[in-house]
XYZ file of C-alpha atoms in Angstrom:
478
model
C 18.359 124.607 -58.509
C 18.129 127.401 -55.969
C 20.917 129.913 -55.498
C 21.426 131.755 -52.258
C 23.630 134.528 -51.015
C 27.039 133.263 -50.069
C 26.455 129.882 -51.662
C 29.143 130.320 -54.332
C 32.917 130.674 -54.224
C 34.045 134.235 -54.909
C 37.717 133.539 -55.564
C 37.218 133.196 -59.318
C 36.747 136.040 -61.739
C 33.413 137.057 -63.208
C 34.563 135.590 -66.509
C 34.970 132.146 -64.947
C 31.512 132.338 -63.422
C 29.942 133.438 -66.685
C 31.729 130.577 -68.448
C 30.281 128.183 -65.883
C 26.814 129.583 -66.508
C 27.194 129.062 -70.250
C 28.639 125.583 -69.768
C 25.720 124.529 -67.607
C 23.245 125.807 -70.172
C 21.566 128.170 -67.735
C 18.785 130.507 -68.718
C 19.148 133.656 -70.787
C 17.971 135.773 -67.869
C 21.108 134.793 -65.938
C 23.349 136.090 -68.727
C 21.293 139.245 -69.004
C 21.768 139.843 -65.284
C 25.506 139.330 -65.595
C 25.714 141.889 -68.419
C 23.797 144.392 -66.293
C 26.079 143.548 -63.407
C 29.256 144.229 -65.394
C 27.889 147.498 -66.793
C 27.533 148.632 -63.196
C 31.241 147.986 -62.659
C 30.584 145.690 -59.694
C 32.221 142.378 -58.854
C 30.669 139.401 -57.127
C 33.108 140.026 -54.300
C 31.348 143.343 -53.590
C 28.295 141.354 -52.515
C 30.096 138.421 -50.948
C 32.771 140.282 -48.977
C 30.663 140.581 -45.828
C 31.395 137.512 -43.732
C 33.870 134.745 -44.372
C 31.498 131.839 -44.810
C 28.573 130.891 -47.018
C 25.103 132.234 -46.291
C 25.748 134.880 -43.662
C 23.792 137.994 -42.762
C 25.184 140.906 -44.749
C 24.693 144.151 -42.819
C 26.076 146.337 -45.608
C 23.513 145.178 -48.154
C 20.416 147.414 -47.902
C 16.929 146.025 -47.756
C 14.918 146.501 -50.934
C 12.637 149.499 -51.127
C 9.800 149.405 -53.618
C 8.434 152.355 -55.587
C 4.988 150.861 -55.964
C 3.916 153.360 -58.628
C 6.955 152.557 -60.737
C 6.406 148.860 -60.199
C 2.766 149.179 -61.201
C 3.776 150.885 -64.423
C 5.779 147.749 -65.227
C 2.798 145.498 -64.549
C 4.062 144.438 -61.130
C 1.460 144.069 -58.405
C 1.619 143.625 -54.638
C 0.257 140.794 -52.472
C 0.629 141.577 -48.771
C 0.927 139.198 -45.837
C 2.090 139.471 -42.260
C 5.478 137.816 -42.834
C 5.877 138.282 -46.593
C 5.042 141.061 -48.994
C 5.185 139.641 -52.485
C 5.574 141.588 -55.716
C 4.840 139.761 -58.961
C 4.220 140.369 -62.641
C 2.130 137.205 -62.920
C -1.641 137.473 -63.407
C -4.140 136.667 -60.690
C -4.063 133.038 -59.656
C -5.383 131.710 -56.320
C -2.229 129.608 -55.956
C -0.143 132.780 -56.211
C -2.397 134.928 -54.017
C -2.027 132.419 -51.162
C 1.788 132.458 -51.101
C 1.987 135.092 -48.318
C -0.348 132.925 -46.235
C 1.911 129.920 -46.863
C 4.849 132.023 -45.711
C 2.941 133.221 -42.635
C 2.367 129.602 -41.627
C 6.008 128.767 -42.284
C 7.295 131.278 -39.723
C 6.190 129.402 -36.561
C 7.420 126.147 -38.122
C 10.862 127.679 -38.676
C 10.807 129.002 -35.114
C 9.975 125.586 -33.686
C 12.554 123.829 -35.831
C 15.371 126.190 -34.853
C 14.214 126.624 -31.214
C 13.415 130.310 -31.623
C 10.728 132.086 -29.575
C 8.420 133.680 -32.176
C 7.398 136.321 -29.649
C 10.959 137.668 -29.769
C 10.550 138.509 -33.474
C 7.053 140.000 -33.753
C 7.929 142.223 -36.714
C 10.071 139.797 -38.722
C 9.129 140.226 -42.360
C 10.565 139.505 -45.798
C 9.991 141.041 -49.199
C 9.681 138.678 -52.133
C 9.768 139.089 -55.885
C 8.092 136.420 -58.016
C 9.155 137.084 -61.583
C 7.972 136.018 -64.991
C 10.003 138.681 -66.795
C 13.165 139.761 -65.003
C 13.532 142.825 -67.238
C 10.390 144.346 -65.751
C 11.857 144.062 -62.283
C 15.182 145.515 -63.411
C 13.465 148.512 -64.931
C 11.483 148.976 -61.719
C 14.698 148.792 -59.676
C 13.629 145.565 -57.996
C 16.317 143.253 -59.381
C 19.429 144.940 -57.993
C 22.712 145.138 -59.851
C 24.576 143.745 -56.860
C 23.025 140.308 -57.362
C 25.125 137.686 -59.173
C 23.456 135.554 -61.862
C 20.834 133.058 -60.734
C 18.306 130.920 -62.548
C 15.594 129.973 -60.073
C 15.837 131.569 -56.662
C 18.067 133.826 -54.580
C 17.939 135.463 -51.168
C 19.828 138.230 -49.397
C 18.951 139.087 -45.816
C 15.244 140.054 -45.789
C 14.743 139.848 -49.564
C 14.106 136.898 -51.849
C 13.725 136.533 -55.589
C 12.114 133.592 -57.388
C 11.577 133.060 -61.108
C 8.265 131.536 -62.149
C 8.340 127.731 -62.335
C 6.547 125.094 -64.378
C 4.517 123.785 -61.433
C 2.751 125.534 -58.520
C 4.360 123.051 -56.131
C 7.906 123.921 -57.117
C 7.079 127.627 -57.062
C 5.995 127.240 -53.412
C 9.014 125.063 -52.717
C 11.394 127.771 -53.919
C 9.627 130.463 -51.886
C 9.985 128.294 -48.767
C 13.565 127.322 -49.684
C 14.646 130.946 -50.037
C 12.564 131.901 -47.027
C 14.511 129.348 -44.981
C 17.747 131.039 -46.038
C 16.274 134.411 -45.118
C 15.118 133.206 -41.704
C 18.493 131.654 -40.900
C 20.551 134.605 -42.141
C 18.525 137.269 -40.364
C 17.787 135.464 -37.093
C 20.586 132.901 -36.733
C 22.982 135.197 -38.675
C 24.277 132.344 -40.852
C 23.183 129.270 -42.777
C 26.314 127.205 -42.099
C 28.439 125.423 -44.740
C 27.008 124.556 -48.177
C 25.847 121.009 -47.401
C 23.907 122.174 -44.341
C 22.719 125.470 -45.796
C 21.166 123.894 -48.871
C 20.227 120.646 -47.148
C 18.132 122.443 -44.518
C 16.530 124.724 -47.111
C 15.649 121.712 -49.264
C 14.381 119.747 -46.253
C 12.133 122.543 -45.007
C 11.140 123.562 -48.520
C 9.821 120.055 -49.187
C 6.280 120.522 -48.002
C 2.612 119.635 -48.163
C -0.015 122.344 -48.672
C -3.430 120.850 -48.253
C -6.764 122.430 -47.300
C -4.986 125.640 -46.403
C -2.582 124.013 -43.926
C 1.188 123.814 -44.318
C 3.435 120.929 -43.309
C 7.186 121.258 -43.842
C 10.068 118.777 -43.795
C 7.960 115.969 -45.231
C 9.130 112.846 -47.008
C 7.097 112.892 -50.250
C 5.006 109.776 -50.730
C 5.033 109.984 -54.520
C 6.305 112.031 -57.432
C 2.807 113.431 -57.851
C 3.063 115.013 -54.397
C 6.042 117.153 -55.456
C 5.827 117.853 -59.216
C 8.926 119.581 -60.529
C 11.087 118.756 -57.483
C 12.938 115.661 -58.687
C 15.440 115.046 -55.870
C 14.520 111.378 -55.383
C 14.808 110.613 -59.092
C 18.177 112.373 -59.241
C 19.561 110.192 -56.425
C 18.151 107.031 -58.028
C 19.661 107.841 -61.412
C 23.086 108.721 -60.010
C 23.191 105.530 -57.930
C 22.353 103.338 -60.928
C 24.981 105.167 -62.986
C 27.607 104.365 -60.348
C 27.918 108.035 -59.384
C 26.610 107.907 -55.826
C 28.437 110.137 -53.354
C 29.548 109.072 -49.910
C 28.376 111.125 -46.948
C 31.940 112.397 -46.566
C 31.852 113.736 -50.125
C 28.594 115.573 -49.471
C 29.980 117.180 -46.334
C 32.963 118.421 -48.338
C 30.840 120.406 -50.808
C 32.478 123.729 -51.563
C 30.850 127.025 -52.377
C 30.594 126.253 -56.109
C 29.086 122.761 -55.700
C 25.496 123.963 -55.976
C 26.035 125.344 -59.424
C 25.172 121.722 -60.263
C 21.582 120.682 -59.593
C 22.721 117.272 -58.300
C 24.265 118.929 -55.237
C 20.810 120.009 -54.050
C 19.626 116.403 -54.198
C 22.617 115.150 -52.199
C 22.293 117.943 -49.629
C 18.585 117.213 -49.220
C 19.298 113.486 -48.799
C 21.869 114.126 -46.062
C 19.532 116.468 -44.178
C 16.559 114.118 -44.596
C 18.395 111.050 -43.304
C 19.757 112.918 -40.293
C 16.530 114.733 -39.467
C 14.199 111.740 -39.790
C 16.567 109.290 -38.076
C 15.659 108.735 -34.402
C 19.295 108.110 -33.457
C 20.702 111.301 -35.001
C 17.779 113.731 -35.142
C 18.417 115.538 -31.851
C 22.128 115.976 -32.547
C 21.473 117.160 -36.092
C 18.966 119.763 -34.962
C 21.349 121.048 -32.313
C 23.695 122.141 -35.108
C 21.583 125.244 -35.739
C 23.224 126.754 -32.652
C 26.634 126.517 -34.329
C 25.940 127.874 -37.821
C 28.423 130.733 -37.364
C 31.257 128.384 -36.361
C 34.147 127.944 -38.779
C 34.524 124.322 -37.670
C 30.818 123.553 -38.077
C 31.285 120.254 -39.937
C 33.988 119.127 -37.542
C 31.602 119.809 -34.656
C 29.030 117.663 -36.420
C 31.510 114.799 -36.751
C 32.292 115.045 -33.041
C 28.590 114.882 -32.213
C 28.304 111.626 -34.169
C 31.505 110.314 -32.557
C 32.176 106.595 -32.765
C 28.879 106.054 -34.598
C 30.319 107.634 -37.747
C 30.961 104.337 -39.553
C 27.426 103.174 -38.763
C 25.991 106.438 -40.074
C 28.093 106.171 -43.234
C 26.774 102.631 -43.783
C 23.166 103.706 -43.234
C 23.748 106.477 -45.768
C 24.797 103.839 -48.300
C 21.643 101.824 -47.647
C 19.490 104.961 -47.807
C 20.933 105.985 -51.168
C 20.784 102.456 -52.629
C 17.133 102.052 -51.644
C 16.041 105.633 -52.316
C 12.408 106.017 -53.245
C 9.452 108.244 -52.542
C 8.044 107.598 -49.082
C 11.276 106.081 -47.713
C 10.507 105.344 -44.055
C 13.720 106.338 -42.290
C 12.657 105.341 -38.733
C 11.571 101.848 -39.825
C 14.722 101.428 -41.926
C 17.213 102.249 -39.162
C 19.962 99.674 -38.700
C 21.649 98.580 -35.469
C 25.275 97.726 -36.278
C 26.162 96.281 -32.857
C 28.594 93.386 -33.547
C 27.061 89.958 -33.126
C 28.273 87.065 -30.963
C 29.259 83.582 -32.165
C 26.252 81.263 -32.497
C 25.501 78.545 -30.054
C 25.919 74.974 -31.266
C 22.833 73.670 -33.004
C 19.963 75.890 -34.075
C 19.903 79.566 -33.097
C 16.479 81.213 -33.168
C 15.819 84.808 -34.283
C 12.529 86.665 -34.651
C 12.197 89.065 -37.605
C 9.582 91.814 -37.728
C 7.724 92.453 -40.965
C 7.428 96.172 -40.174
C 11.157 96.956 -40.236
C 14.076 97.015 -42.623
C 17.400 95.279 -41.943
C 17.443 93.737 -38.460
C 20.497 92.649 -36.519
C 20.284 88.947 -35.676
C 22.884 89.293 -32.924
C 24.768 86.391 -34.499
C 28.317 86.587 -35.819
C 28.974 84.254 -38.726
C 32.459 82.922 -39.333
C 34.124 83.500 -42.685
C 34.791 80.361 -44.707
C 31.804 78.611 -43.159
C 28.433 77.539 -44.561
C 25.212 78.111 -42.618
C 21.734 76.682 -42.923
C 18.886 79.156 -42.495
C 15.268 78.049 -42.133
C 12.200 80.265 -41.664
C 8.518 79.958 -40.835
C 5.655 82.256 -39.928
C 2.698 84.154 -41.342
C 2.620 87.918 -41.523
C 0.825 90.798 -43.205
C 2.173 92.774 -46.178
C -0.768 95.118 -46.759
C -4.202 95.832 -45.329
C -6.067 97.279 -48.320
C -8.298 96.375 -50.033
C -7.881 93.157 -48.056
C -5.051 91.807 -45.909
C -2.204 90.267 -47.912
C -0.919 87.308 -45.912
C 2.574 86.066 -46.581
C 5.027 83.356 -45.546
C 8.849 83.523 -45.800
C 8.802 82.295 -49.398
C 7.037 85.520 -50.410
C 4.039 86.134 -52.640
C 4.494 85.769 -56.386
C 1.494 87.948 -57.218
C 3.877 90.861 -56.902
C 7.651 91.168 -57.162
C 9.911 93.783 -55.655
C 13.394 94.268 -57.105
C 13.127 91.031 -59.017
C 12.120 88.834 -56.067
C 8.784 87.759 -54.557
C 7.368 90.408 -52.245
C 7.775 89.492 -48.572
C 10.409 86.787 -49.092
C 13.096 86.478 -46.402
C 16.482 88.033 -47.257
C 19.854 87.843 -45.511
C 23.078 89.851 -45.577
C 26.348 89.622 -43.670
C 27.959 92.946 -42.761
C 31.707 92.241 -42.663
C 33.917 93.260 -39.766
C 36.856 95.666 -39.929
C 35.633 97.626 -42.916
C 34.276 101.115 -43.485
C 32.083 99.822 -46.308
C 29.468 97.872 -44.352
C 26.581 99.386 -46.284
C 27.621 97.672 -49.521
C 26.811 94.286 -47.938
C 23.109 95.127 -48.267
C 23.200 95.934 -51.983
C 22.960 92.288 -53.089
C 21.338 90.254 -50.294
C 20.937 86.489 -50.261
C 17.476 85.090 -51.019
C 16.492 82.774 -48.166
C 12.756 82.251 -48.514
C 11.657 79.196 -46.543
C 15.221 77.952 -46.357
C 18.663 78.139 -47.921
C 22.333 77.550 -47.276
C 24.684 80.523 -47.476
C 28.455 80.491 -47.776
C 30.066 83.248 -45.727
C 33.254 84.644 -47.248
C 34.166 87.199 -44.560
C 33.240 87.085 -40.894
C 30.495 89.482 -39.865
C 27.091 89.984 -38.307
C 24.022 88.423 -39.905
C 21.154 90.771 -40.818
C 17.668 89.704 -41.870
C 14.573 91.366 -43.351
C 11.670 90.642 -45.660
C 11.758 91.798 -49.272
C 9.649 94.954 -49.113
C 9.793 98.555 -50.267
C 11.234 101.021 -47.758
C 8.110 103.082 -48.426
C 5.568 100.341 -47.665
C 6.509 98.996 -44.253
C 3.848 100.920 -42.338
C 0.966 98.649 -43.337
C 2.818 95.445 -42.501
C 2.262 93.430 -39.327
C 3.499 90.287 -37.682
C 6.750 88.353 -37.391
C 8.543 85.300 -38.724
C 10.850 82.927 -36.912
C 14.271 82.161 -38.325
C 16.674 79.387 -37.312
C 20.398 79.431 -38.129
C 23.084 76.811 -37.649
C 26.543 76.055 -39.026
C 26.643 73.184 -41.457
C 28.721 70.283 -40.327
C 31.593 69.699 -42.691
C 31.950 66.105 -43.845
C 35.607 65.161 -44.350
C 36.475 63.593 -47.662
C 37.464 59.940 -47.172
C 40.476 58.683 -49.096
C 39.677 55.880 -51.531
C 39.932 52.378 -50.080
C 42.900 50.210 -50.976
C 42.105 47.824 -53.797
């Protein structure tokens, strides 16, 4: 969990906040900070009073000044970079020494993402404090009394604080996460509402650092790529426990929501879906121009417009199928309503490289339909090509069914819960008959991980027709 200035409600008393800290089982250093805070006779409102929304630039909060001699006496050393000067009490470690360089490379990426000309901010610079022992920093005057309790990371204007983490990856992640807050607060003057503020920081903090080059806003391919991060696993666990949130619920996060670690996972998921989705990406990125607006989320809803129900359904599918490497562009869904089928067989081509595909056919509720499929397509290309037909390959199963087998789902009309139709699809294989309960559009795909579509190739042909009902004949007279 990362805490950031303005990210918490200030209407409650310090006692309530301390009780929340104890209830959540947060670290001892948070309680020690709170005790120091109360001895100073300050309230959280003293820090939060500037601005009326979460994550705003706070002009009355001074930038940290460092007495380097005093810091050195506490075992705190300095690592200087162009965009970040880092003070730490941790011993020499190449992965720590390179953090200012990571931050230097992050600056142009932030500028590009938020459409900022880097030349207009040649001297932009933050001061960071990477702490093993918070008491050392307090004694050196580098962990100010005006900060509320935090457990992992915190940022105010041009300053950021990060406690040491169990993995180098998550240490870097927190530095980039808090740096994102710092960039937005000092240059954009706000981070927007909680879901956007933490979602963007999580999105841009999720990174790859390889051979001295930084990539931000990546979709991790595996847990090993992001040790200590855990957002994908959190979403998976909550979905299987029946605790998945709707997109509406995420957008309604209040200032105190991110006292719970789960809120960071949901905020990241919302930002990731919107930023990686070709249909919504441009509109989502345009929101950075409105971060100071009180009606920020309402503006976002207006940008989505009449596509809101489709987005909400895609969110459901995204959450239900969450896994490392989820390929958002290949998993996009077109919810255009289908048309009634022609009499006889109706032919549809399904691509092996995509997720749920709109057949363009509307199936009538209370009717049975025959579906037949044929074709040969590729499921993988290493170490050799895996060829497959619509029945799937039984050498490997995915979600309890043969890999590559044809699946079908009918998204019902006149409902705001279209995404649920894809949770339990029909197994078609080479052929099957399905009974349609509620009228809706037929969707088709092969049974494949949302993370493994990029090495597929080819198509299969599907034929659909309504079954002719045979009237029951009355028994003949004796």
